[in-house]
CSV table of N, CA, C and O in Angstrom, one decimal:
chain,number,residue,atom,x,y,z
V,23,UNK,N,-27.3,-52.7,-27.8
V,23,UNK,CA,-26.1,-52.8,-27.0
V,23,UNK,C,-26.4,-52.3,-25.6
V,23,UNK,O,-27.1,-51.4,-25.4
V,24,UNK,N,-25.7,-53.0,-24.6
V,24,UNK,CA,-25.9,-52.6,-23.2
V,24,UNK,C,-25.4,-51.2,-22.9
V,24,UNK,O,-24.4,-50.7,-23.5
V,25,UNK,N,-26.0,-50.6,-21.9
V,25,UNK,CA,-25.6,-49.3,-21.4
V,25,UNK,C,-24.9,-49.6,-20.0
V,25,UNK,O,-25.4,-50.4,-19.2
V,26,UNK,N,-24.0,-48.7,-19.7
V,26,UNK,CA,-23.2,-48.9,-18.4
V,26,UNK,C,-23.1,-47.5,-17.7
V,26,UNK,O,-22.9,-46.5,-18.3
V,27,UNK,N,-23.3,-47.6,-16.4
V,27,UNK,CA,-23.1,-46.4,-15.6
V,27,UNK,C,-21.8,-46.5,-14.9
V,27,UNK,O,-21.5,-47.6,-14.3
V,28,UNK,N,-20.9,-45.5,-15.1
V,28,UNK,CA,-19.6,-45.5,-14.4
V,28,UNK,C,-19.7,-44.4,-13.4
V,28,UNK,O,-19.9,-43.3,-13.7
V,29,UNK,N,-19.5,-44.8,-12.1
V,29,UNK,CA,-19.4,-43.9,-11.0
V,29,UNK,C,-18.0,-43.6,-10.7
V,29,UNK,O,-17.2,-44.5,-10.5
V,30,UNK,N,-17.6,-42.3,-10.7
V,30,UNK,CA,-16.3,-41.9,-10.4
V,30,UNK,C,-16.2,-41.6,-8.9
V,30,UNK,O,-16.8,-40.6,-8.4
V,31,UNK,N,-15.4,-42.3,-8.2
V,31,UNK,CA,-15.3,-42.1,-6.7
V,31,UNK,C,-13.9,-41.5,-6.4
V,31,UNK,O,-12.9,-42.0,-6.9
V,32,UNK,N,-14.0,-40.5,-5.5
V,32,UNK,CA,-12.8,-39.8,-5.1
V,32,UNK,C,-12.8,-39.6,-3.6
V,32,UNK,O,-13.9,-39.7,-3.0
V,33,UNK,N,-11.7,-39.4,-3.0
V,33,UNK,CA,-11.6,-39.0,-1.6
V,33,UNK,C,-11.4,-37.5,-1.6
V,33,UNK,O,-10.4,-37.0,-1.9
V,34,UNK,N,-12.5,-36.8,-1.2
V,34,UNK,CA,-12.4,-35.3,-1.2
V,34,UNK,C,-11.3,-34.8,-0.3
V,34,UNK,O,-10.8,-33.7,-0.6
V,35,UNK,N,-11.0,-35.5,0.7
V,35,UNK,CA,-10.0,-35.0,1.7
V,35,UNK,C,-8.6,-35.1,1.2
V,35,UNK,O,-7.7,-34.4,1.7
V,36,UNK,N,-8.4,-35.9,0.2
V,36,UNK,CA,-7.0,-36.1,-0.3
V,36,UNK,C,-6.9,-35.7,-1.8
V,36,UNK,O,-5.9,-36.1,-2.4
V,37,UNK,N,-7.9,-35.0,-2.3
V,37,UNK,CA,-7.8,-34.6,-3.7
V,37,UNK,C,-6.8,-33.4,-3.8
V,37,UNK,O,-6.6,-32.7,-2.8
V,38,UNK,N,-6.1,-33.3,-4.9
V,38,UNK,CA,-5.1,-32.2,-5.0
V,38,UNK,C,-5.7,-30.8,-4.8
V,38,UNK,O,-6.9,-30.6,-5.2
V,39,UNK,N,-5.0,-30.0,-4.0
V,39,UNK,CA,-5.5,-28.6,-3.8
V,39,UNK,C,-5.7,-27.9,-5.1
V,39,UNK,O,-4.9,-28.0,-6.0
V,40,UNK,N,-6.8,-27.2,-5.2
V,40,UNK,CA,-7.0,-26.5,-6.5
V,40,UNK,C,-7.7,-27.3,-7.5
V,40,UNK,O,-8.0,-26.8,-8.6
V,41,UNK,N,-7.9,-28.6,-7.2
V,41,UNK,CA,-8.6,-29.4,-8.2
V,41,UNK,C,-7.8,-29.8,-9.4
V,41,UNK,O,-6.6,-29.8,-9.4
V,42,UNK,N,-8.4,-30.2,-10.5
V,42,UNK,CA,-7.7,-30.6,-11.7
V,42,UNK,C,-6.9,-29.5,-12.3
V,42,UNK,O,-7.3,-28.4,-12.3
V,43,UNK,N,-5.7,-29.9,-12.8
V,43,UNK,CA,-4.8,-28.9,-13.5
V,43,UNK,C,-5.4,-28.7,-14.9
V,43,UNK,O,-6.1,-29.5,-15.4
V,44,UNK,N,-5.0,-27.5,-15.5
V,44,UNK,CA,-5.4,-27.3,-16.9
V,44,UNK,C,-5.0,-28.4,-17.8
V,44,UNK,O,-5.7,-28.7,-18.8
V,45,UNK,N,-3.8,-28.9,-17.6
V,45,UNK,CA,-3.3,-30.0,-18.5
V,45,UNK,C,-4.2,-31.3,-18.3
V,45,UNK,O,-4.5,-31.9,-19.4
V,46,UNK,N,-4.6,-31.6,-17.1
V,46,UNK,CA,-5.5,-32.7,-16.9
V,46,UNK,C,-6.8,-32.4,-17.6
V,46,UNK,O,-7.4,-33.3,-18.3
V,47,UNK,N,-7.3,-31.2,-17.5
V,47,UNK,CA,-8.6,-30.9,-18.1
V,47,UNK,C,-8.5,-31.0,-19.6
V,47,UNK,O,-9.5,-31.4,-20.3
V,48,UNK,N,-7.4,-30.6,-20.2
V,48,UNK,CA,-7.2,-30.8,-21.6
V,48,UNK,C,-7.2,-32.2,-22.0
V,48,UNK,O,-7.8,-32.6,-23.0
V,49,UNK,N,-6.5,-33.1,-21.3
V,49,UNK,CA,-6.4,-34.5,-21.6
V,49,UNK,C,-7.9,-35.1,-21.5
V,49,UNK,O,-8.3,-35.9,-22.3
V,50,UNK,N,-8.6,-34.7,-20.4
V,50,UNK,CA,-10.0,-35.1,-20.2
V,50,UNK,C,-10.8,-34.7,-21.4
V,50,UNK,O,-11.6,-35.5,-21.9
V,51,UNK,N,-10.7,-33.5,-21.9
V,51,UNK,CA,-11.5,-33.0,-23.0
V,51,UNK,C,-11.2,-33.8,-24.2
V,51,UNK,O,-12.1,-34.2,-25.0
V,52,UNK,N,-9.9,-34.1,-24.5
V,52,UNK,CA,-9.6,-34.9,-25.6
V,52,UNK,C,-10.2,-36.3,-25.6
V,52,UNK,O,-10.7,-36.9,-26.6
V,53,UNK,N,-10.1,-37.0,-24.4
V,53,UNK,CA,-10.7,-38.3,-24.2
V,53,UNK,C,-12.2,-38.2,-24.4
V,53,UNK,O,-12.8,-39.1,-25.1
V,54,UNK,N,-12.9,-37.3,-23.8
V,54,UNK,CA,-14.3,-37.1,-24.0
V,54,UNK,C,-14.7,-36.9,-25.4
V,54,UNK,O,-15.7,-37.5,-25.9
V,55,UNK,N,-13.9,-36.2,-26.2
V,55,UNK,CA,-14.2,-36.0,-27.6
V,55,UNK,C,-14.0,-37.3,-28.3
V,55,UNK,O,-14.9,-37.7,-29.2
V,56,UNK,N,-13.0,-38.1,-28.0
V,56,UNK,CA,-12.8,-39.4,-28.7
V,56,UNK,C,-13.9,-40.3,-28.4
V,56,UNK,O,-14.4,-41.0,-29.3
V,57,UNK,N,-14.3,-40.4,-27.1
V,57,UNK,CA,-15.4,-41.4,-26.7
V,57,UNK,C,-16.7,-41.0,-27.3
V,57,UNK,O,-17.5,-41.8,-27.7
V,58,UNK,N,-16.9,-39.7,-27.5
V,58,UNK,CA,-18.2,-39.2,-28.1
V,58,UNK,C,-18.2,-39.5,-29.6
V,58,UNK,O,-19.2,-40.0,-30.1
V,59,UNK,N,-17.1,-39.2,-30.2
V,59,UNK,CA,-17.0,-39.5,-31.7
V,59,UNK,C,-17.1,-41.0,-32.0
V,59,UNK,O,-17.6,-41.4,-33.0
V,60,UNK,N,-16.7,-41.8,-31.0
V,60,UNK,CA,-16.8,-43.3,-31.2
V,60,UNK,C,-18.3,-43.8,-31.0
V,60,UNK,O,-18.6,-44.9,-31.2
V,61,UNK,N,-19.2,-42.8,-30.6
V,61,UNK,CA,-20.6,-43.2,-30.4
V,61,UNK,C,-20.9,-43.9,-29.1
V,61,UNK,O,-21.9,-44.6,-29.0
V,62,UNK,N,-20.0,-43.9,-28.2
V,62,UNK,CA,-20.1,-44.6,-26.9
V,62,UNK,C,-20.7,-43.8,-25.8
V,62,UNK,O,-21.6,-44.2,-25.1
V,63,UNK,N,-20.3,-42.5,-25.7
V,63,UNK,CA,-20.7,-41.6,-24.6
V,63,UNK,C,-22.2,-41.2,-24.8
V,63,UNK,O,-22.5,-40.6,-25.9
V,64,UNK,N,-23.0,-41.4,-23.8
V,64,UNK,CA,-24.4,-41.0,-23.9
V,64,UNK,C,-24.6,-39.7,-23.0
V,64,UNK,O,-25.3,-38.8,-23.3
V,65,UNK,N,-23.9,-39.7,-21.8
V,65,UNK,CA,-24.0,-38.6,-20.9
V,65,UNK,C,-22.8,-38.7,-19.9
V,65,UNK,O,-22.3,-39.8,-19.6
V,66,UNK,N,-22.4,-37.5,-19.4
V,66,UNK,CA,-21.3,-37.5,-18.4
V,66,UNK,C,-21.4,-36.2,-17.7
V,66,UNK,O,-22.0,-35.2,-18.2
V,67,UNK,N,-20.9,-36.2,-16.5
V,67,UNK,CA,-20.9,-35.0,-15.7
V,67,UNK,C,-20.1,-35.1,-14.4
V,67,UNK,O,-20.0,-36.2,-13.9
V,68,UNK,N,-19.6,-34.0,-13.9
V,68,UNK,CA,-19.0,-34.0,-12.6
V,68,UNK,C,-20.0,-33.5,-11.6
V,68,UNK,O,-21.0,-32.8,-11.9
V,69,UNK,N,-19.7,-33.8,-10.3
V,69,UNK,CA,-20.6,-33.3,-9.2
V,69,UNK,C,-19.9,-32.3,-8.4
V,69,UNK,O,-18.7,-32.4,-8.2
V,70,UNK,N,-20.7,-31.4,-7.8
V,70,UNK,CA,-20.1,-30.4,-6.9
V,70,UNK,C,-19.7,-31.1,-5.6
V,70,UNK,O,-20.2,-32.3,-5.3
V,71,UNK,N,-18.9,-30.5,-4.8
V,71,UNK,CA,-18.4,-31.2,-3.5
V,71,UNK,C,-19.6,-31.5,-2.6
V,71,UNK,O,-20.7,-30.9,-2.7
V,72,UNK,N,-19.4,-32.5,-1.7
V,72,UNK,CA,-20.5,-32.9,-0.8
V,72,UNK,C,-20.9,-31.8,0.1
V,72,UNK,O,-22.0,-31.8,0.6
V,73,UNK,N,-20.1,-30.8,0.3
V,73,UNK,CA,-20.5,-29.7,1.2
V,73,UNK,C,-21.7,-28.9,0.6
V,73,UNK,O,-22.4,-28.2,1.3
V,74,UNK,N,-21.9,-29.1,-0.7
V,74,UNK,CA,-23.1,-28.5,-1.3
V,74,UNK,C,-24.2,-29.5,-1.6
V,74,UNK,O,-25.2,-29.1,-2.2
V,75,UNK,N,-24.1,-30.7,-1.0
V,75,UNK,CA,-25.1,-31.7,-1.2
V,75,UNK,C,-26.0,-31.9,0.0
V,75,UNK,O,-25.7,-31.4,1.0
V,76,UNK,N,-27.0,-32.7,-0.2
V,76,UNK,CA,-27.9,-33.1,0.8
V,76,UNK,C,-28.3,-34.6,0.7
V,76,UNK,O,-28.5,-35.0,-0.4
V,77,UNK,N,-28.3,-35.3,1.8
V,77,UNK,CA,-28.7,-36.7,1.8
V,77,UNK,C,-30.2,-36.7,2.4
V,77,UNK,O,-30.5,-36.1,3.4
V,78,UNK,N,-31.0,-37.5,1.7
V,78,UNK,CA,-32.3,-37.8,2.1
V,78,UNK,C,-32.4,-39.3,2.4
V,78,UNK,O,-32.1,-40.1,1.5
V,79,UNK,N,-32.7,-39.6,3.6
V,79,UNK,CA,-32.6,-41.0,4.1
V,79,UNK,C,-34.0,-41.5,4.6
V,79,UNK,O,-34.7,-40.7,5.3
V,80,UNK,N,-34.4,-42.7,4.2
V,80,UNK,CA,-35.6,-43.3,4.7
V,80,UNK,C,-35.3,-44.5,5.6
V,80,UNK,O,-34.5,-45.4,5.2
V,81,UNK,N,-35.8,-44.5,6.8
V,81,UNK,CA,-35.6,-45.6,7.7
V,81,UNK,C,-36.7,-45.6,8.8
V,81,UNK,O,-37.1,-44.6,9.3
V,82,UNK,N,-37.2,-46.8,9.0
V,82,UNK,CA,-38.3,-47.0,10.0
V,82,UNK,C,-39.5,-46.1,9.7
V,82,UNK,O,-40.2,-45.7,10.7
V,83,UNK,N,-39.8,-45.9,8.5
V,83,UNK,CA,-41.0,-45.1,8.1
V,83,UNK,C,-40.8,-43.6,8.2
V,83,UNK,O,-41.8,-42.9,8.2
V,84,UNK,N,-39.6,-43.2,8.4
V,84,UNK,CA,-39.3,-41.7,8.6
V,84,UNK,C,-38.3,-41.2,7.6
V,84,UNK,O,-37.3,-42.0,7.3
V,85,UNK,N,-38.4,-40.0,7.2
V,85,UNK,CA,-37.4,-39.3,6.3
V,85,UNK,C,-36.6,-38.5,7.2
V,85,UNK,O,-37.0,-37.8,8.1
V,86,UNK,N,-35.3,-38.5,6.9
V,86,UNK,CA,-34.3,-37.5,7.5
V,86,UNK,C,-33.6,-36.9,6.4
V,86,UNK,O,-33.3,-37.5,5.4
V,87,UNK,N,-33.2,-35.6,6.6
V,87,UNK,CA,-32.5,-34.8,5.7
V,87,UNK,C,-31.3,-34.3,6.3
V,87,UNK,O,-31.3,-33.6,7.4
V,88,UNK,N,-30.1,-34.5,5.7
V,88,UNK,CA,-28.8,-34.0,6.3
V,88,UNK,C,-28.1,-33.3,5.2
V,88,UNK,O,-27.8,-33.8,4.1
V,89,UNK,N,-27.7,-32.0,5.5
V,89,UNK,CA,-26.9,-31.2,4.6
V,89,UNK,C,-25.4,-31.7,4.7
V,89,UNK,O,-24.9,-32.0,5.8
V,90,UNK,N,-24.7,-31.6,3.6
V,90,UNK,CA,-23.2,-31.9,3.6
V,90,UNK,C,-22.5,-30.8,4.3
V,90,UNK,O,-23.0,-29.7,4.7
V,91,UNK,N,-21.2,-30.9,4.5
V,91,UNK,CA,-20.4,-32.1,3.9
V,91,UNK,C,-20.6,-33.3,4.8
V,91,UNK,O,-21.1,-33.3,5.9
V,92,UNK,N,-20.3,-34.5,4.2
V,92,UNK,CA,-20.5,-35.7,4.8
V,92,UNK,C,-19.2,-36.3,5.3
V,92,UNK,O,-18.5,-37.0,4.6
V,93,UNK,N,-18.7,-35.8,6.4
V,93,UNK,CA,-17.4,-36.1,6.9
V,93,UNK,C,-17.1,-37.6,7.2
V,93,UNK,O,-16.0,-38.0,7.1
V,94,UNK,N,-18.2,-38.3,7.4
V,94,UNK,CA,-18.0,-39.8,7.7
V,94,UNK,C,-17.7,-40.5,6.4
V,94,UNK,O,-17.3,-41.7,6.4
V,95,UNK,N,-17.8,-39.9,5.2
V,95,UNK,CA,-17.6,-40.6,4.0
V,95,UNK,C,-16.1,-40.4,3.6
V,95,UNK,O,-15.7,-39.3,3.4
V,96,UNK,N,-15.4,-41.5,3.4
V,96,UNK,CA,-14.1,-41.4,2.9
V,96,UNK,C,-14.0,-41.2,1.4
V,96,UNK,O,-13.3,-40.5,0.9
V,97,UNK,N,-14.9,-42.0,0.8
V,97,UNK,CA,-14.9,-41.9,-0.7
V,97,UNK,C,-16.3,-41.5,-1.1
V,97,UNK,O,-17.3,-42.0,-0.7
V,98,UNK,N,-16.4,-40.5,-2.1
V,98,UNK,CA,-17.7,-40.0,-2.5
V,98,UNK,C,-17.7,-40.1,-4.0
V,98,UNK,O,-16.7,-40.1,-4.7
V,99,UNK,N,-18.9,-40.0,-4.6
V,99,UNK,CA,-19.1,-40.0,-6.0
V,99,UNK,C,-18.8,-38.6,-6.5
V,99,UNK,O,-19.4,-37.6,-6.0
V,100,UNK,N,-17.8,-38.4,-7.4
V,100,UNK,CA,-17.4,-37.1,-7.9
V,100,UNK,C,-17.9,-36.8,-9.3
V,100,UNK,O,-17.8,-35.7,-9.8
V,101,UNK,N,-18.4,-37.9,-9.9
V,101,UNK,CA,-18.9,-37.7,-11.3
V,101,UNK,C,-19.4,-39.0,-11.8
V,101,UNK,O,-19.4,-40.1,-11.1
V,102,UNK,N,-19.9,-39.0,-13.0
V,102,UNK,CA,-20.5,-40.2,-13.6
V,102,UNK,C,-20.4,-40.1,-15.2
V,102,UNK,O,-20.1,-39.1,-15.7
V,103,UNK,N,-20.6,-41.3,-15.8
V,103,UNK,CA,-20.8,-41.3,-17.2
V,103,UNK,C,-21.8,-42.4,-17.5
V,103,UNK,O,-21.9,-43.4,-16.7
V,104,UNK,N,-22.5,-42.3,-18.6
V,104,UNK,CA,-23.4,-43.4,-19.1
V,104,UNK,C,-22.9,-43.6,-20.5
V,104,UNK,O,-22.9,-42.7,-21.4
V,105,UNK,N,-22.5,-44.9,-20.7
V,105,UNK,CA,-21.9,-45.2,-22.0
V,105,UNK,C,-22.8,-46.4,-22.6
V,105,UNK,O,-23.4,-47.1,-21.9
V,106,UNK,N,-22.7,-46.6,-23.9
V,106,UNK,CA,-23.3,-47.7,-24.6
V,106,UNK,C,-22.2,-48.4,-25.3
V,106,UNK,O,-21.6,-47.9,-26.2
V,107,UNK,N,-21.9,-49.6,-24.8
V,107,UNK,CA,-20.7,-50.4,-25.2
V,107,UNK,C,-21.1,-51.8,-25.7
V,107,UNK,O,-22.2,-52.3,-25.3
V,108,UNK,N,-20.3,-52.4,-26.5
V,108,UNK,CA,-20.6,-53.7,-27.0
V,108,UNK,C,-20.7,-54.8,-25.8
V,108,UNK,O,-21.4,-55.7,-25.9
V,109,UNK,N,-19.8,-54.5,-24.8
V,109,UNK,CA,-19.8,-55.4,-23.6
V,109,UNK,C,-19.1,-54.8,-22.5
V,109,UNK,O,-18.6,-53.6,-22.6
V,110,UNK,N,-19.1,-55.5,-21.3
V,110,UNK,CA,-18.5,-54.9,-20.1
V,110,UNK,C,-17.0,-54.6,-20.3
V,110,UNK,O,-16.5,-53.7,-19.7
V,111,UNK,N,-16.3,-55.5,-21.0
V,111,UNK,CA,-14.9,-55.3,-21.2
V,111,UNK,C,-14.6,-53.9,-21.9
V,111,UNK,O,-13.7,-53.2,-21.5
V,112,UNK,N,-15.4,-53.6,-22.9
V,112,UNK,CA,-15.3,-52.3,-23.5
V,112,UNK,C,-15.5,-51.1,-22.5
V,112,UNK,O,-14.8,-50.1,-22.5
V,113,UNK,N,-16.6,-51.3,-21.7
V,113,UNK,CA,-16.9,-50.2,-20.7
V,113,UNK,C,-15.7,-50.1,-19.7
V,113,UNK,O,-15.4,-49.0,-19.3
V,114,UNK,N,-15.1,-51.2,-19.3
V,114,UNK,CA,-14.0,-51.2,-18.4
V,114,UNK,C,-12.8,-50.5,-19.1
V,114,UNK,O,-12.0,-49.7,-18.4
V,115,UNK,N,-12.6,-50.8,-20.3
V,115,UNK,CA,-11.5,-50.2,-21.1
V,115,UNK,C,-11.6,-48.6,-21.1
V,115,UNK,O,-10.6,-47.9,-20.9
V,116,UNK,N,-12.8,-48.1,-21.4
V,116,UNK,CA,-13.0,-46.7,-21.4
V,116,UNK,C,-12.8,-46.1,-20.0
V,116,UNK,O,-12.2,-45.0,-19.8
V,117,UNK,N,-13.3,-46.8,-19.0
V,117,UNK,CA,-13.1,-46.3,-17.6
V,117,UNK,C,-11.6,-46.3,-17.2
V,117,UNK,O,-11.1,-45.4,-16.6
V,118,UNK,N,-10.8,-47.3,-17.7
V,118,UNK,CA,-9.4,-47.3,-17.4
V,118,UNK,C,-8.7,-46.2,-18.1
V,118,UNK,O,-7.8,-45.5,-17.5
V,119,UNK,N,-9.1,-45.9,-19.3
V,119,UNK,CA,-8.5,-44.7,-20.0
V,119,UNK,C,-8.8,-43.4,-19.3
V,119,UNK,O,-8.0,-42.5,-19.2
V,120,UNK,N,-10.1,-43.3,-18.8
V,120,UNK,CA,-10.4,-42.1,-18.0
V,120,UNK,C,-9.5,-42.0,-16.8
V,120,UNK,O,-9.1,-40.9,-16.5
V,121,UNK,N,-9.3,-43.1,-16.1
V,121,UNK,CA,-8.5,-43.0,-14.9
V,121,UNK,C,-7.0,-42.6,-15.2
V,121,UNK,O,-6.4,-41.8,-14.5
V,122,UNK,N,-6.5,-43.0,-16.3
V,122,UNK,CA,-5.1,-42.7,-16.7
V,122,UNK,C,-5.0,-41.3,-17.1
V,122,UNK,O,-3.8,-40.8,-17.1
V,123,UNK,N,-6.0,-40.5,-17.4
V,123,UNK,CA,-6.0,-39.1,-17.7
V,123,UNK,C,-5.5,-38.3,-16.4
V,123,UNK,O,-4.9,-37.3,-16.5
V,124,UNK,N,-5.8,-38.9,-15.2
V,124,UNK,CA,-5.5,-38.2,-14.0
V,124,UNK,C,-4.0,-38.4,-13.7
V,124,UNK,O,-3.4,-39.4,-14.1
V,125,UNK,N,-3.4,-37.4,-13.1
V,125,UNK,CA,-2.0,-37.5,-12.7
V,125,UNK,C,-1.8,-38.5,-11.5
V,125,UNK,O,-2.8,-38.9,-10.9
V,126,UNK,N,-0.6,-38.7,-11.2
V,126,UNK,CA,-0.2,-39.6,-10.1
V,126,UNK,C,-0.7,-39.1,-8.8
V,126,UNK,O,-0.8,-39.8,-7.8
V,127,UNK,N,-0.9,-37.8,-8.7
V,127,UNK,CA,-1.3,-37.2,-7.4
V,127,UNK,C,-2.8,-37.5,-7.1
V,127,UNK,O,-3.2,-37.2,-6.0
V,128,UNK,N,-3.5,-38.1,-8.0
V,128,UNK,CA,-4.9,-38.4,-7.8
V,128,UNK,C,-5.1,-39.8,-7.4
V,128,UNK,O,-4.4,-40.7,-7.8
V,129,UNK,N,-6.1,-40.1,-6.5
V,129,UNK,CA,-6.5,-41.5,-6.2
V,129,UNK,C,-8.0,-41.5,-6.6
V,129,UNK,O,-8.8,-40.8,-6.0
V,130,UNK,N,-8.3,-42.2,-7.7
V,130,UNK,CA,-9.7,-42.2,-8.2
V,130,UNK,C,-10.0,-43.7,-8.5
V,130,UNK,O,-9.2,-44.5,-8.9
V,131,UNK,N,-11.3,-44.0,-8.3
V,131,UNK,CA,-11.8,-45.3,-8.5
V,131,UNK,C,-13.1,-45.2,-9.4
V,131,UNK,O,-13.9,-44.3,-9.2
V,132,UNK,N,-13.2,-46.0,-10.4
V,132,UNK,CA,-14.4,-46.1,-11.2
V,132,UNK,C,-15.2,-47.4,-10.9
V,132,UNK,O,-14.6,-48.5,-11.0
V,133,UNK,N,-16.4,-47.3,-10.6
V,133,UNK,CA,-17.3,-48.4,-10.5
V,133,UNK,C,-18.1,-48.5,-11.8
V,133,UNK,O,-18.9,-47.6,-12.1
V,134,UNK,N,-18.0,-49.6,-12.5
V,134,UNK,CA,-18.7,-49.8,-13.8
V,134,UNK,C,-19.8,-50.8,-13.5
V,134,UNK,O,-19.6,-51.9,-13.1
V,135,UNK,N,-21.0,-50.4,-13.8
V,135,UNK,CA,-22.2,-51.3,-13.6
V,135,UNK,C,-23.1,-51.2,-14.8
V,135,UNK,O,-23.4,-50.1,-15.3
V,136,UNK,N,-23.6,-52.3,-15.3
V,136,UNK,CA,-24.5,-52.4,-16.4
V,136,UNK,C,-25.9,-51.9,-15.9
V,136,UNK,O,-26.3,-52.3,-14.9
V,137,UNK,N,-26.6,-51.1,-16.7
V,137,UNK,CA,-27.9,-50.7,-16.4
V,137,UNK,C,-28.9,-51.9,-16.7
V,137,UNK,O,-28.8,-52.6,-17.6
V,138,UNK,N,-29.9,-52.0,-15.8
V,138,UNK,CA,-30.9,-53.0,-15.9
V,138,UNK,C,-31.9,-52.5,-16.9
V,138,UNK,O,-32.7,-51.6,-16.6
V,139,UNK,N,-31.9,-53.1,-18.1
V,139,UNK,CA,-32.8,-52.7,-19.1
V,139,UNK,C,-34.2,-53.4,-19.1
V,139,UNK,O,-35.0,-53.2,-20.0
V,140,UNK,N,-34.3,-54.4,-18.2
V,140,UNK,CA,-35.4,-55.3,-18.2
V,140,UNK,C,-36.6,-54.9,-17.4
V,140,UNK,O,-37.6,-55.4,-17.4
C-alpha cells in the first residue's frame, strides 16, 4: 500500500492565543487513537514554532544559515503525519477528519503527497 506524507500548514501569526484548547487536544487524541488502531498511522508529530527553527539554504555554491522566526513566511509547516492508505482518497479523508478536529478559530491546511517508493 502506498504511503503518504501530510504536511500540516498554519499561519503562526493568526493561530489562537494559547494554542490548542484542552478540548481540541482530546478530540485530536481520539482521532489519533482511531487512525492508529485502523493500522493507517505510521508516524506523526507537531513542530515547535519557527522562532526556534533554523533554515539552511544552498544557492550559488554557498550555504547560508538563518535562525527563526521567519517573518516573511505567512504559512509554515506546524506538523506532519505519515500514513499508509489504500489510495489517495483514503489519505485525503483522514486529513479532512484531522482538519475538522480544529475549532472554527483555526485556519489550517493539509498538503497530502504520496511518497516516492521507487
